[in-house]
mmCIF file with all atom_site columns, C-alpha atoms in Angstrom:
data_model
loop_
_atom_site.group_PDB
_atom_site.id
_atom_site.type_symbol
_atom_site.label_atom_id
_atom_site.label_alt_id
_atom_site.label_comp_id
_atom_site.label_asym_id
_atom_site.label_entity_id
_atom_site.label_seq_id
_atom_site.pdbx_PDB_ins_code
_atom_site.Cartn_x
_atom_site.Cartn_y
_atom_site.Cartn_z
_atom_site.occupancy
_atom_site.B_iso_or_equiv
_atom_site.pdbx_formal_charge
_atom_site.auth_seq_id
_atom_site.auth_comp_id
_atom_site.auth_asym_id
_atom_site.auth_atom_id
_atom_site.pdbx_PDB_model_num
ATOM 1   C CA . ASN A 1 1   ? -2.954  2.644   17.711  1.00 59.00 ? 7   ASN A CA 1
ATOM 2   C CA . ALA A 1 2   ? -0.786  -0.158  16.376  1.00 70.00 ? 8   ALA A CA 1
ATOM 3   C CA . GLY A 1 3   ? -0.168  -0.066  12.675  1.00 92.00 ? 9   GLY A CA 1
ATOM 4   C CA . VAL A 1 4   ? 1.902   1.475   9.918   1.00 95.00 ? 10  VAL A CA 1
ATOM 5   C CA . THR A 1 5   ? 2.434   5.227   10.102  1.00 96.00 ? 11  THR A CA 1
ATOM 6   C CA . GLN A 1 6   ? 3.491   7.214   7.063   1.00 97.00 ? 12  GLN A CA 1
ATOM 7   C CA . THR A 1 7   ? 4.579   10.835  7.092   1.00 96.00 ? 13  THR A CA 1
ATOM 8   C CA . PRO A 1 8   ? 3.941   13.230  5.523   1.00 97.00 ? 14  PRO A CA 1
ATOM 9   C CA . LYS A 1 9   ? 0.496   12.615  4.048   1.00 95.00 ? 15  LYS A CA 1
ATOM 10  C CA . PHE A 1 10  ? 0.991   15.183  1.298   1.00 96.00 ? 16  PHE A CA 1
ATOM 11  C CA . GLN A 1 11  ? 4.114   16.761  -0.185  1.00 96.00 ? 17  GLN A CA 1
ATOM 12  C CA . VAL A 1 12  ? 4.941   19.016  -3.105  1.00 97.00 ? 18  VAL A CA 1
ATOM 13  C CA . LEU A 1 13  ? 8.533   19.056  -4.341  1.00 97.00 ? 19  LEU A CA 1
ATOM 14  C CA . LYS A 1 14  ? 10.364  20.942  -7.026  1.00 97.00 ? 20  LYS A CA 1
ATOM 15  C CA . THR A 1 15  ? 12.288  18.986  -9.626  1.00 97.00 ? 21  THR A CA 1
ATOM 16  C CA . GLY A 1 16  ? 15.745  18.167  -8.294  1.00 97.00 ? 22  GLY A CA 1
ATOM 17  C CA . GLN A 1 17  ? 14.874  18.466  -4.617  1.00 97.00 ? 23  GLN A CA 1
ATOM 18  C CA . SER A 1 18  ? 15.466  15.602  -2.248  1.00 96.00 ? 24  SER A CA 1
ATOM 19  C CA . MET A 1 19  ? 13.248  14.279  0.493   1.00 96.00 ? 25  MET A CA 1
ATOM 20  C CA . THR A 1 20  ? 12.585  11.267  2.672   1.00 97.00 ? 26  THR A CA 1
ATOM 21  C CA . LEU A 1 21  ? 9.236   9.569   3.081   1.00 98.00 ? 27  LEU A CA 1
ATOM 22  C CA . GLN A 1 22  ? 8.954   8.112   6.538   1.00 98.00 ? 28  GLN A CA 1
ATOM 23  C CA . CYS A 1 23  ? 7.439   4.750   7.447   1.00 98.00 ? 29  CYS A CA 1
ATOM 24  C CA . ALA A 1 24  ? 7.230   3.338   10.955  1.00 97.00 ? 30  ALA A CA 1
ATOM 25  C CA . GLN A 1 25  ? 5.478   0.285   12.349  1.00 96.00 ? 31  GLN A CA 1
ATOM 26  C CA . ASP A 1 26  ? 5.051   -0.827  15.949  1.00 94.00 ? 32  ASP A CA 1
ATOM 27  C CA . MET A 1 27  ? 4.035   -4.426  15.319  1.00 90.00 ? 33  MET A CA 1
ATOM 28  C CA . ASN A 1 28  ? 7.569   -5.886  15.286  1.00 89.00 ? 34  ASN A CA 1
ATOM 29  C CA . HIS A 1 29  ? 7.121   -6.895  11.657  1.00 89.00 ? 35  HIS A CA 1
ATOM 30  C CA . GLU A 1 30  ? 10.236  -8.205  9.964   1.00 87.00 ? 36  GLU A CA 1
ATOM 31  C CA . TYR A 1 31  ? 9.067   -7.463  6.451   1.00 87.00 ? 37  TYR A CA 1
ATOM 32  C CA . MET A 1 32  ? 8.575   -3.907  5.196   1.00 91.00 ? 38  MET A CA 1
ATOM 33  C CA . SER A 1 33  ? 8.092   -2.616  1.696   1.00 92.00 ? 39  SER A CA 1
ATOM 34  C CA . TRP A 1 34  ? 7.339   0.454   -0.413  1.00 96.00 ? 40  TRP A CA 1
ATOM 35  C CA . TYR A 1 35  ? 4.869   0.632   -3.289  1.00 96.00 ? 41  TYR A CA 1
ATOM 36  C CA . ARG A 1 36  ? 3.861   3.402   -5.623  1.00 97.00 ? 42  ARG A CA 1
ATOM 37  C CA . GLN A 1 37  ? 0.376   3.756   -7.048  1.00 96.00 ? 43  GLN A CA 1
ATOM 38  C CA . ASP A 1 38  ? -0.186  5.538   -10.331 1.00 94.00 ? 44  ASP A CA 1
ATOM 39  C CA . PRO A 1 39  ? -3.537  6.024   -12.083 1.00 87.00 ? 45  PRO A CA 1
ATOM 40  C CA . GLY A 1 40  ? -4.447  2.948   -14.088 1.00 82.00 ? 46  GLY A CA 1
ATOM 41  C CA . MET A 1 41  ? -1.326  1.077   -12.972 1.00 82.00 ? 47  MET A CA 1
ATOM 42  C CA . GLY A 1 42  ? -2.221  -0.539  -9.684  1.00 87.00 ? 48  GLY A CA 1
ATOM 43  C CA . LEU A 1 43  ? 0.512   -0.715  -7.035  1.00 93.00 ? 49  LEU A CA 1
ATOM 44  C CA . ARG A 1 44  ? 4.106   -1.504  -7.943  1.00 94.00 ? 50  ARG A CA 1
ATOM 45  C CA . LEU A 1 45  ? 6.843   -2.633  -5.585  1.00 92.00 ? 51  LEU A CA 1
ATOM 46  C CA . ILE A 1 46  ? 9.788   -0.227  -5.242  1.00 94.00 ? 52  ILE A CA 1
ATOM 47  C CA . HIS A 1 47  ? 11.986  -1.715  -2.501  1.00 93.00 ? 53  HIS A CA 1
ATOM 48  C CA . TYR A 1 48  ? 11.545  -4.151  0.320   1.00 90.00 ? 54  TYR A CA 1
ATOM 49  C CA . SER A 1 49  ? 13.326  -5.357  3.436   1.00 90.00 ? 55  SER A CA 1
ATOM 50  C CA . VAL A 1 50  ? 13.130  -8.701  5.217   1.00 85.00 ? 56  VAL A CA 1
ATOM 51  C CA . GLY A 1 51  ? 14.835  -7.421  8.357   1.00 87.00 ? 57  GLY A CA 1
ATOM 52  C CA . ALA A 1 52  ? 17.131  -4.795  9.801   1.00 91.00 ? 58  ALA A CA 1
ATOM 53  C CA . GLY A 1 53  ? 20.187  -4.356  7.605   1.00 92.00 ? 59  GLY A CA 1
ATOM 54  C CA . ILE A 1 54  ? 18.676  -6.227  4.645   1.00 90.00 ? 60  ILE A CA 1
ATOM 55  C CA . THR A 1 55  ? 17.063  -4.523  1.653   1.00 91.00 ? 61  THR A CA 1
ATOM 56  C CA . ASP A 1 56  ? 16.387  -5.467  -1.944  1.00 89.00 ? 62  ASP A CA 1
ATOM 57  C CA . GLN A 1 57  ? 14.939  -3.986  -5.092  1.00 90.00 ? 63  GLN A CA 1
ATOM 58  C CA . GLY A 1 58  ? 11.442  -4.476  -6.345  1.00 89.00 ? 64  GLY A CA 1
ATOM 59  C CA . GLU A 1 59  ? 9.906   -3.839  -9.757  1.00 88.00 ? 65  GLU A CA 1
ATOM 60  C CA . VAL A 1 60  ? 10.561  -0.066  -10.028 1.00 93.00 ? 66  VAL A CA 1
ATOM 61  C CA . PRO A 1 61  ? 13.592  0.861   -7.855  1.00 94.00 ? 67  PRO A CA 1
ATOM 62  C CA . ASN A 1 62  ? 15.240  3.520   -10.013 1.00 95.00 ? 68  ASN A CA 1
ATOM 63  C CA . GLY A 1 63  ? 15.421  6.942   -8.394  1.00 96.00 ? 69  GLY A CA 1
ATOM 64  C CA . TYR A 1 64  ? 14.792  5.638   -4.877  1.00 97.00 ? 70  TYR A CA 1
ATOM 65  C CA . ASN A 1 65  ? 17.052  4.582   -2.020  1.00 97.00 ? 71  ASN A CA 1
ATOM 66  C CA . VAL A 1 66  ? 16.211  2.726   1.166   1.00 97.00 ? 72  VAL A CA 1
ATOM 67  C CA . SER A 1 67  ? 17.937  1.547   4.298   1.00 96.00 ? 73  SER A CA 1
ATOM 68  C CA . ARG A 1 68  ? 16.746  -0.413  7.328   1.00 95.00 ? 74  ARG A CA 1
ATOM 69  C CA . SER A 1 69  ? 18.695  0.326   10.478  1.00 96.00 ? 75  SER A CA 1
ATOM 70  C CA . THR A 1 70  ? 15.917  -0.695  12.881  1.00 95.00 ? 76  THR A CA 1
ATOM 71  C CA . THR A 1 71  ? 13.012  -3.118  12.767  1.00 93.00 ? 77  THR A CA 1
ATOM 72  C CA . GLU A 1 72  ? 10.521  -0.278  13.188  1.00 96.00 ? 78  GLU A CA 1
ATOM 73  C CA . ASP A 1 73  ? 11.576  2.165   10.462  1.00 97.00 ? 79  ASP A CA 1
ATOM 74  C CA . PHE A 1 74  ? 11.953  1.914   6.700   1.00 97.00 ? 80  PHE A CA 1
ATOM 75  C CA . PRO A 1 75  ? 12.453  5.341   5.085   1.00 98.00 ? 81  PRO A CA 1
ATOM 76  C CA . LEU A 1 76  ? 12.280  5.907   1.335   1.00 98.00 ? 82  LEU A CA 1
ATOM 77  C CA . ARG A 1 77  ? 14.638  8.527   -0.079  1.00 98.00 ? 83  ARG A CA 1
ATOM 78  C CA . LEU A 1 78  ? 14.282  10.495  -3.279  1.00 97.00 ? 84  LEU A CA 1
ATOM 79  C CA . LEU A 1 79  ? 17.708  11.985  -3.987  1.00 92.00 ? 85  LEU A CA 1
ATOM 80  C CA . SER A 1 80  ? 16.701  14.159  -6.961  1.00 96.00 ? 86  SER A CA 1
ATOM 81  C CA . ALA A 1 81  ? 12.957  14.287  -7.499  1.00 96.00 ? 87  ALA A CA 1
ATOM 82  C CA . ALA A 1 82  ? 11.562  14.083  -11.022 1.00 97.00 ? 88  ALA A CA 1
ATOM 83  C CA . PRO A 1 83  ? 8.011   14.708  -12.284 1.00 97.00 ? 89  PRO A CA 1
ATOM 84  C CA . SER A 1 84  ? 7.789   10.974  -13.117 1.00 96.00 ? 90  SER A CA 1
ATOM 85  C CA . GLN A 1 85  ? 7.905   10.321  -9.384  1.00 97.00 ? 91  GLN A CA 1
ATOM 86  C CA . THR A 1 86  ? 4.599   12.065  -8.842  1.00 97.00 ? 92  THR A CA 1
ATOM 87  C CA . SER A 1 87  ? 2.530   9.300   -7.276  1.00 97.00 ? 93  SER A CA 1
ATOM 88  C CA . VAL A 1 88  ? 0.916   7.980   -4.136  1.00 97.00 ? 94  VAL A CA 1
ATOM 89  C CA . TYR A 1 89  ? 3.365   5.988   -2.030  1.00 98.00 ? 95  TYR A CA 1
ATOM 90  C CA . PHE A 1 90  ? 2.375   3.197   0.312   1.00 97.00 ? 96  PHE A CA 1
ATOM 91  C CA . CYS A 1 91  ? 4.398   1.468   2.960   1.00 97.00 ? 97  CYS A CA 1
ATOM 92  C CA . ALA A 1 92  ? 3.381   -2.067  3.948   1.00 93.00 ? 98  ALA A CA 1
ATOM 93  C CA . SER A 1 93  ? 4.615   -4.509  6.560   1.00 91.00 ? 99  SER A CA 1
ATOM 94  C CA . SER A 1 94  ? 4.070   -8.042  7.824   1.00 86.00 ? 100 SER A CA 1
ATOM 95  C CA . TYR A 1 95  ? 5.580   -10.841 9.843   1.00 78.00 ? 101 TYR A CA 1
ATOM 96  C CA . SER A 1 96  ? 7.695   -12.618 7.263   1.00 68.00 ? 102 SER A CA 1
ATOM 97  C CA . GLY A 1 97  ? 6.342   -16.023 8.069   1.00 61.00 ? 103 GLY A CA 1
ATOM 98  C CA . GLN A 1 98  ? 2.763   -14.832 8.358   1.00 60.00 ? 104 GLN A CA 1
ATOM 99  C CA . ALA A 1 99  ? 2.450   -12.616 5.304   1.00 59.00 ? 105 ALA A CA 1
ATOM 100 C CA . PRO A 1 100 ? 0.619   -15.329 3.387   1.00 62.00 ? 106 PRO A CA 1
ATOM 101 C CA . ALA A 1 101 ? -1.860  -15.786 6.206   1.00 64.00 ? 107 ALA A CA 1
ATOM 102 C CA . TYR A 1 102 ? -2.687  -12.176 6.872   1.00 69.00 ? 108 TYR A CA 1
ATOM 103 C CA . GLY A 1 103 ? -1.477  -10.254 3.864   1.00 74.00 ? 109 GLY A CA 1
ATOM 104 C CA . TYR A 1 104 ? 0.188   -6.970  4.607   1.00 86.00 ? 110 TYR A CA 1
ATOM 105 C CA . THR A 1 105 ? -0.695  -4.022  6.812   1.00 90.00 ? 111 THR A CA 1
ATOM 106 C CA . PHE A 1 106 ? -0.636  -0.868  4.730   1.00 94.00 ? 112 PHE A CA 1
ATOM 107 C CA . GLY A 1 107 ? -0.050  2.707   5.779   1.00 95.00 ? 113 GLY A CA 1
ATOM 108 C CA . SER A 1 108 ? -2.464  5.418   4.674   1.00 94.00 ? 114 SER A CA 1
ATOM 109 C CA . GLY A 1 109 ? -0.191  6.637   1.906   1.00 95.00 ? 115 GLY A CA 1
ATOM 110 C CA . THR A 1 110 ? 1.761   9.760   0.966   1.00 97.00 ? 116 THR A CA 1
ATOM 111 C CA . ARG A 1 111 ? 0.642   11.784  -2.030  1.00 96.00 ? 117 ARG A CA 1
ATOM 112 C CA . LEU A 1 112 ? 3.744   13.269  -3.638  1.00 97.00 ? 118 LEU A CA 1
ATOM 113 C CA . THR A 1 113 ? 3.657   15.859  -6.413  1.00 97.00 ? 119 THR A CA 1
ATOM 114 C CA . VAL A 1 114 ? 6.849   16.888  -8.199  1.00 97.00 ? 120 VAL A CA 1
ATOM 115 C CA . VAL A 1 115 ? 6.582   20.119  -10.187 1.00 97.00 ? 121 VAL A CA 1
ATOM 116 C CA . ALA B 2 1   ? 7.950   -12.821 -13.387 1.00 79.00 ? 261 ALA B CA 1
ATOM 117 C CA . GLN B 2 2   ? 4.245   -12.998 -12.747 1.00 86.00 ? 262 GLN B CA 1
ATOM 118 C CA . THR B 2 3   ? 1.497   -10.795 -14.109 1.00 93.00 ? 263 THR B CA 1
ATOM 119 C CA . VAL B 2 4   ? -2.003  -10.064 -12.861 1.00 96.00 ? 264 VAL B CA 1
ATOM 120 C CA . THR B 2 5   ? -4.769  -8.926  -15.202 1.00 97.00 ? 265 THR B CA 1
ATOM 121 C CA . GLN B 2 6   ? -8.056  -7.330  -14.259 1.00 97.00 ? 266 GLN B CA 1
ATOM 122 C CA . SER B 2 7   ? -10.047 -6.867  -17.438 1.00 96.00 ? 267 SER B CA 1
ATOM 123 C CA . GLN B 2 8   ? -12.871 -4.742  -16.025 1.00 96.00 ? 268 GLN B CA 1
ATOM 124 C CA . PRO B 2 9   ? -11.743 -1.154  -15.392 1.00 95.00 ? 269 PRO B CA 1
ATOM 125 C CA . GLU B 2 10  ? -15.156 -0.202  -13.984 1.00 97.00 ? 270 GLU B CA 1
ATOM 126 C CA . MET B 2 11  ? -18.370 -1.914  -12.977 1.00 97.00 ? 271 MET B CA 1
ATOM 127 C CA . SER B 2 12  ? -21.652 -0.566  -11.684 1.00 97.00 ? 272 SER B CA 1
ATOM 128 C CA . VAL B 2 13  ? -24.481 -2.514  -10.033 1.00 97.00 ? 273 VAL B CA 1
ATOM 129 C CA . GLN B 2 14  ? -27.562 -1.771  -7.969  1.00 97.00 ? 274 GLN B CA 1
ATOM 130 C CA . GLU B 2 15  ? -27.530 -2.139  -4.227  1.00 97.00 ? 275 GLU B CA 1
ATOM 131 C CA . ALA B 2 16  ? -28.351 -5.704  -3.043  1.00 97.00 ? 276 ALA B CA 1
ATOM 132 C CA . GLU B 2 17  ? -27.276 -7.239  -6.348  1.00 97.00 ? 277 GLU B CA 1
ATOM 133 C CA . THR B 2 18  ? -24.488 -9.771  -6.716  1.00 98.00 ? 278 THR B CA 1
ATOM 134 C CA . VAL B 2 19  ? -21.388 -8.763  -8.654  1.00 98.00 ? 279 VAL B CA 1
ATOM 135 C CA . THR B 2 20  ? -18.356 -10.705 -9.832  1.00 98.00 ? 280 THR B CA 1
ATOM 136 C CA . LEU B 2 21  ? -14.956 -9.120  -10.439 1.00 98.00 ? 281 LEU B CA 1
ATOM 137 C CA . SER B 2 22  ? -12.557 -10.969 -12.716 1.00 98.00 ? 282 SER B CA 1
ATOM 138 C CA . CYS B 2 23  ? -8.855  -11.606 -12.244 1.00 98.00 ? 283 CYS B CA 1
ATOM 139 C CA . THR B 2 24  ? -6.436  -13.777 -14.183 1.00 98.00 ? 284 THR B CA 1
ATOM 140 C CA . TYR B 2 25  ? -2.764  -14.263 -13.524 1.00 97.00 ? 285 TYR B CA 1
ATOM 141 C CA . ASP B 2 26  ? 0.250   -15.800 -15.142 1.00 96.00 ? 286 ASP B CA 1
ATOM 142 C CA . THR B 2 27  ? 3.008   -17.523 -13.215 1.00 93.00 ? 287 THR B CA 1
ATOM 143 C CA . SER B 2 28  ? 5.356   -20.473 -13.343 1.00 91.00 ? 288 SER B CA 1
ATOM 144 C CA . GLU B 2 29  ? 5.343   -20.740 -9.556  1.00 87.00 ? 289 GLU B CA 1
ATOM 145 C CA . SER B 2 30  ? 3.604   -23.613 -7.825  1.00 84.00 ? 290 SER B CA 1
ATOM 146 C CA . ASN B 2 31  ? 3.453   -22.128 -4.322  1.00 83.00 ? 291 ASN B CA 1
ATOM 147 C CA . TYR B 2 32  ? 1.670   -18.834 -4.029  1.00 87.00 ? 292 TYR B CA 1
ATOM 148 C CA . TYR B 2 33  ? -1.187  -16.906 -2.492  1.00 89.00 ? 293 TYR B CA 1
ATOM 149 C CA . LEU B 2 34  ? -3.819  -14.707 -4.068  1.00 93.00 ? 294 LEU B CA 1
ATOM 150 C CA . PHE B 2 35  ? -5.523  -11.730 -2.471  1.00 94.00 ? 295 PHE B CA 1
ATOM 151 C CA . TRP B 2 36  ? -8.266  -9.238  -3.090  1.00 96.00 ? 296 TRP B CA 1
ATOM 152 C CA . TYR B 2 37  ? -7.734  -5.780  -1.617  1.00 95.00 ? 297 TYR B CA 1
ATOM 153 C CA . LYS B 2 38  ? -10.292 -3.004  -1.367  1.00 97.00 ? 298 LYS B CA 1
ATOM 154 C CA . GLN B 2 39  ? -9.335  0.656   -1.620  1.00 96.00 ? 299 GLN B CA 1
ATOM 155 C CA . PRO B 2 40  ? -12.169 3.047   -0.720  1.00 95.00 ? 300 PRO B CA 1
ATOM 156 C CA . PRO B 2 41  ? -11.928 6.795   -1.382  1.00 91.00 ? 301 PRO B CA 1
ATOM 157 C CA . SER B 2 42  ? -10.042 7.116   1.913   1.00 91.00 ? 302 SER B CA 1
ATOM 158 C CA . ARG B 2 43  ? -7.110  5.484   0.056   1.00 91.00 ? 303 ARG B CA 1
ATOM 159 C CA . GLN B 2 44  ? -6.589  2.871   2.746   1.00 92.00 ? 304 GLN B CA 1
ATOM 160 C CA . MET B 2 45  ? -5.752  -0.630  1.445   1.00 94.00 ? 305 MET B CA 1
ATOM 161 C CA . ILE B 2 46  ? -7.986  -3.212  3.119   1.00 93.00 ? 306 ILE B CA 1
ATOM 162 C CA . LEU B 2 47  ? -7.550  -6.963  2.783   1.00 92.00 ? 307 LEU B CA 1
ATOM 163 C CA . VAL B 2 48  ? -10.837 -8.526  1.675   1.00 95.00 ? 308 VAL B CA 1
ATOM 164 C CA . ILE B 2 49  ? -9.998  -12.185 1.154   1.00 94.00 ? 309 ILE B CA 1
ATOM 165 C CA . ARG B 2 50  ? -7.082  -14.511 0.482   1.00 92.00 ? 310 ARG B CA 1
ATOM 166 C CA . GLN B 2 51  ? -6.620  -17.905 -1.160  1.00 93.00 ? 311 GLN B CA 1
ATOM 167 C CA . GLU B 2 52  ? -3.807  -20.421 -0.801  1.00 88.00 ? 312 GLU B CA 1
ATOM 168 C CA . ALA B 2 53  ? -2.917  -21.991 -4.138  1.00 88.00 ? 313 ALA B CA 1
ATOM 169 C CA . TYR B 2 54  ? -2.574  -25.458 -2.633  1.00 86.00 ? 314 TYR B CA 1
ATOM 170 C CA . LYS B 2 55  ? -6.144  -25.402 -1.334  1.00 86.00 ? 315 LYS B CA 1
ATOM 171 C CA . GLN B 2 56  ? -8.893  -26.442 -3.711  1.00 85.00 ? 316 GLN B CA 1
ATOM 172 C CA . GLN B 2 57  ? -11.654 -25.084 -1.512  1.00 92.00 ? 317 GLN B CA 1
ATOM 173 C CA . ASN B 2 58  ? -12.687 -21.562 -2.390  1.00 94.00 ? 318 ASN B CA 1
ATOM 174 C CA . ALA B 2 59  ? -12.237 -18.968 0.347   1.00 93.00 ? 319 ALA B CA 1
ATOM 175 C CA . THR B 2 60  ? -15.274 -17.206 1.820   1.00 94.00 ? 320 THR B CA 1
ATOM 176 C CA . GLU B 2 61  ? -15.530 -14.184 4.113   1.00 93.00 ? 321 GLU B CA 1
ATOM 177 C CA . ASN B 2 62  ? -19.118 -13.226 4.897   1.00 95.00 ? 322 ASN B CA 1
ATOM 178 C CA . ARG B 2 63  ? -20.549 -11.676 1.692   1.00 97.00 ? 323 ARG B CA 1
ATOM 179 C CA . PHE B 2 64  ? -17.272 -12.124 -0.183  1.00 97.00 ? 324 PHE B CA 1
ATOM 180 C CA . SER B 2 65  ? -16.233 -15.330 -1.885  1.00 97.00 ? 325 SER B CA 1
ATOM 181 C CA . VAL B 2 66  ? -13.801 -16.341 -4.583  1.00 97.00 ? 326 VAL B CA 1
ATOM 182 C CA . ASN B 2 67  ? -13.872 -18.728 -7.494  1.00 97.00 ? 327 ASN B CA 1
ATOM 183 C CA . PHE B 2 68  ? -10.321 -20.048 -7.734  1.00 96.00 ? 328 PHE B CA 1
ATOM 184 C CA . GLN B 2 69  ? -9.539  -22.041 -10.867 1.00 95.00 ? 329 GLN B CA 1
ATOM 185 C CA . LYS B 2 70  ? -5.862  -22.956 -10.593 1.00 94.00 ? 330 LYS B CA 1
ATOM 186 C CA . ALA B 2 71  ? -5.523  -24.663 -13.961 1.00 93.00 ? 331 ALA B CA 1
ATOM 187 C CA . ALA B 2 72  ? -7.112  -21.701 -15.693 1.00 95.00 ? 332 ALA B CA 1
ATOM 188 C CA . LYS B 2 73  ? -5.162  -19.253 -13.475 1.00 96.00 ? 333 LYS B CA 1
ATOM 189 C CA . SER B 2 74  ? -8.346  -17.433 -12.635 1.00 97.00 ? 334 SER B CA 1
ATOM 190 C CA . PHE B 2 75  ? -9.318  -15.839 -9.331  1.00 97.00 ? 335 PHE B CA 1
ATOM 191 C CA . SER B 2 76  ? -12.635 -13.991 -9.400  1.00 98.00 ? 336 SER B CA 1
ATOM 192 C CA . LEU B 2 77  ? -14.289 -12.204 -6.485  1.00 98.00 ? 337 LEU B CA 1
ATOM 193 C CA . LYS B 2 78  ? -18.023 -12.447 -5.880  1.00 98.00 ? 338 LYS B CA 1
ATOM 194 C CA . ILE B 2 79  ? -19.765 -9.893  -3.692  1.00 98.00 ? 339 ILE B CA 1
ATOM 195 C CA . SER B 2 80  ? -23.237 -10.909 -2.612  1.00 98.00 ? 340 SER B CA 1
ATOM 196 C CA . ASP B 2 81  ? -25.949 -8.529  -1.393  1.00 97.00 ? 341 ASP B CA 1
ATOM 197 C CA . SER B 2 82  ? -23.820 -5.555  -2.399  1.00 97.00 ? 342 SER B CA 1
ATOM 198 C CA . GLN B 2 83  ? -23.907 -2.484  -0.163  1.00 97.00 ? 343 GLN B CA 1
ATOM 199 C CA . LEU B 2 84  ? -23.175 1.186   -0.767  1.00 97.00 ? 344 LEU B CA 1
ATOM 200 C CA . GLY B 2 85  ? -20.049 0.825   1.376   1.00 96.00 ? 345 GLY B CA 1
ATOM 201 C CA . ASP B 2 86  ? -18.663 -1.677  -1.109  1.00 97.00 ? 346 ASP B CA 1
ATOM 202 C CA . THR B 2 87  ? -18.037 1.169   -3.556  1.00 97.00 ? 347 THR B CA 1
ATOM 203 C CA . ALA B 2 88  ? -14.252 1.196   -3.994  1.00 97.00 ? 348 ALA B CA 1
ATOM 204 C CA . MET B 2 89  ? -11.334 0.167   -6.153  1.00 97.00 ? 349 MET B CA 1
ATOM 205 C CA . TYR B 2 90  ? -10.673 -3.558  -5.924  1.00 98.00 ? 350 TYR B CA 1
ATOM 206 C CA . PHE B 2 91  ? -7.239  -4.965  -6.587  1.00 97.00 ? 351 PHE B CA 1
ATOM 207 C CA . CYS B 2 92  ? -6.310  -8.556  -7.230  1.00 97.00 ? 352 CYS B CA 1
ATOM 208 C CA . ALA B 2 93  ? -2.794  -9.417  -5.995  1.00 94.00 ? 353 ALA B CA 1
ATOM 209 C CA . PHE B 2 94  ? -0.386  -12.340 -6.286  1.00 92.00 ? 354 PHE B CA 1
ATOM 210 C CA . MET B 2 95  ? 2.283   -13.358 -3.789  1.00 87.00 ? 355 MET B CA 1
ATOM 211 C CA . LYS B 2 96  ? 4.817   -16.055 -4.460  1.00 80.00 ? 356 LYS B CA 1
ATOM 212 C CA . LEU B 2 97  ? 6.441   -17.933 -1.602  1.00 73.00 ? 357 LEU B CA 1
ATOM 213 C CA . TYR B 2 98  ? 10.065  -18.671 -1.131  1.00 63.00 ? 358 TYR B CA 1
ATOM 214 C CA . MET B 2 99  ? 12.144  -20.196 1.595   1.00 50.00 ? 359 MET B CA 1
ATOM 215 C CA . TYR B 2 100 ? 14.096  -17.479 3.360   1.00 46.00 ? 360 TYR B CA 1
ATOM 216 C CA . SER B 2 101 ? 15.591  -17.933 6.790   1.00 46.00 ? 361 SER B CA 1
ATOM 217 C CA . GLY B 2 102 ? 12.965  -20.381 7.863   1.00 46.00 ? 362 GLY B CA 1
ATOM 218 C CA . GLY B 2 103 ? 10.188  -19.330 5.543   1.00 48.00 ? 363 GLY B CA 1
ATOM 219 C CA . GLY B 2 104 ? 9.012   -16.132 3.960   1.00 51.00 ? 364 GLY B CA 1
ATOM 220 C CA . ALA B 2 105 ? 7.205   -14.464 1.167   1.00 55.00 ? 365 ALA B CA 1
ATOM 221 C CA . ASP B 2 106 ? 7.884   -12.108 -1.668  1.00 66.00 ? 366 ASP B CA 1
ATOM 222 C CA . GLY B 2 107 ? 6.183   -8.801  -2.374  1.00 80.00 ? 367 GLY B CA 1
ATOM 223 C CA . LEU B 2 108 ? 2.778   -8.432  -3.948  1.00 87.00 ? 368 LEU B CA 1
ATOM 224 C CA . THR B 2 109 ? 2.118   -8.137  -7.670  1.00 91.00 ? 369 THR B CA 1
ATOM 225 C CA . PHE B 2 110 ? -1.077  -6.174  -8.256  1.00 94.00 ? 370 PHE B CA 1
ATOM 226 C CA . GLY B 2 111 ? -3.520  -5.933  -11.088 1.00 96.00 ? 371 GLY B CA 1
ATOM 227 C CA . LYS B 2 112 ? -4.563  -2.502  -12.330 1.00 96.00 ? 372 LYS B CA 1
ATOM 228 C CA . GLY B 2 113 ? -7.796  -2.579  -10.394 1.00 96.00 ? 373 GLY B CA 1
ATOM 229 C CA . THR B 2 114 ? -11.551 -2.497  -10.959 1.00 97.00 ? 374 THR B CA 1
ATOM 230 C CA . HIS B 2 115 ? -13.568 0.506   -9.875  1.00 97.00 ? 375 HIS B CA 1
ATOM 231 C CA . LEU B 2 116 ? -16.793 -0.872  -8.421  1.00 98.00 ? 376 LEU B CA 1
ATOM 232 C CA . ILE B 2 117 ? -19.731 1.471   -7.999  1.00 98.00 ? 377 ILE B CA 1
ATOM 233 C CA . ILE B 2 118 ? -22.794 0.408   -6.010  1.00 97.00 ? 378 ILE B CA 1
ATOM 234 C CA . GLN B 2 119 ? -25.831 2.440   -7.027  1.00 97.00 ? 379 GLN B CA 1
ATOM 235 C CA . PRO B 2 120 ? -28.631 3.114   -4.495  1.00 95.00 ? 380 PRO B CA 1
#
């Protein structure tokens, strides 16, 4: 099925470990982004990309790295996990010119716990 | 920077009733869009309705409608004939527009959400 696929769905990390959250879309969307959702905080933008090779920071980028080598994939890297990064992470994508018309397509989320 | 405020952390109504969720926002932008997203217990984010700031007419999608007051920077969601399946978190979101390589949009700024419970 076409859409945004996030893996894994659940992950437990120890403080200081590194990992990559995967996000892939098969809709040829130019725009991809990562959000984190914390209780009582809504969703906050971490990083986004408007096309392959182009990334920029959102509201809460510290502790996260991204790269965009292909249109389809936009991985989020945690280099040294901290308990403050315990959250649910969402990937979202859209056609850049059509985001206002259709909003974004969201993945189903990754629940990350850092102990 | 823009902010989005949802002042009702939780609401509860009886099935078939009408309920209104409040949202206010603050921005200096003139071109933007507003959205309501629904997040059921499955965690999936589902677009409910959207509103273009340049349009005065309020958006409507079946049982869902908005009351958009641009001068007051208010964007409330009305759910008519509420159903048990409407139970979810509802998020108001703001998107500003900018010109990028032929047109584009920025990321979403979300409110903290309203937990809506529909009672049988």
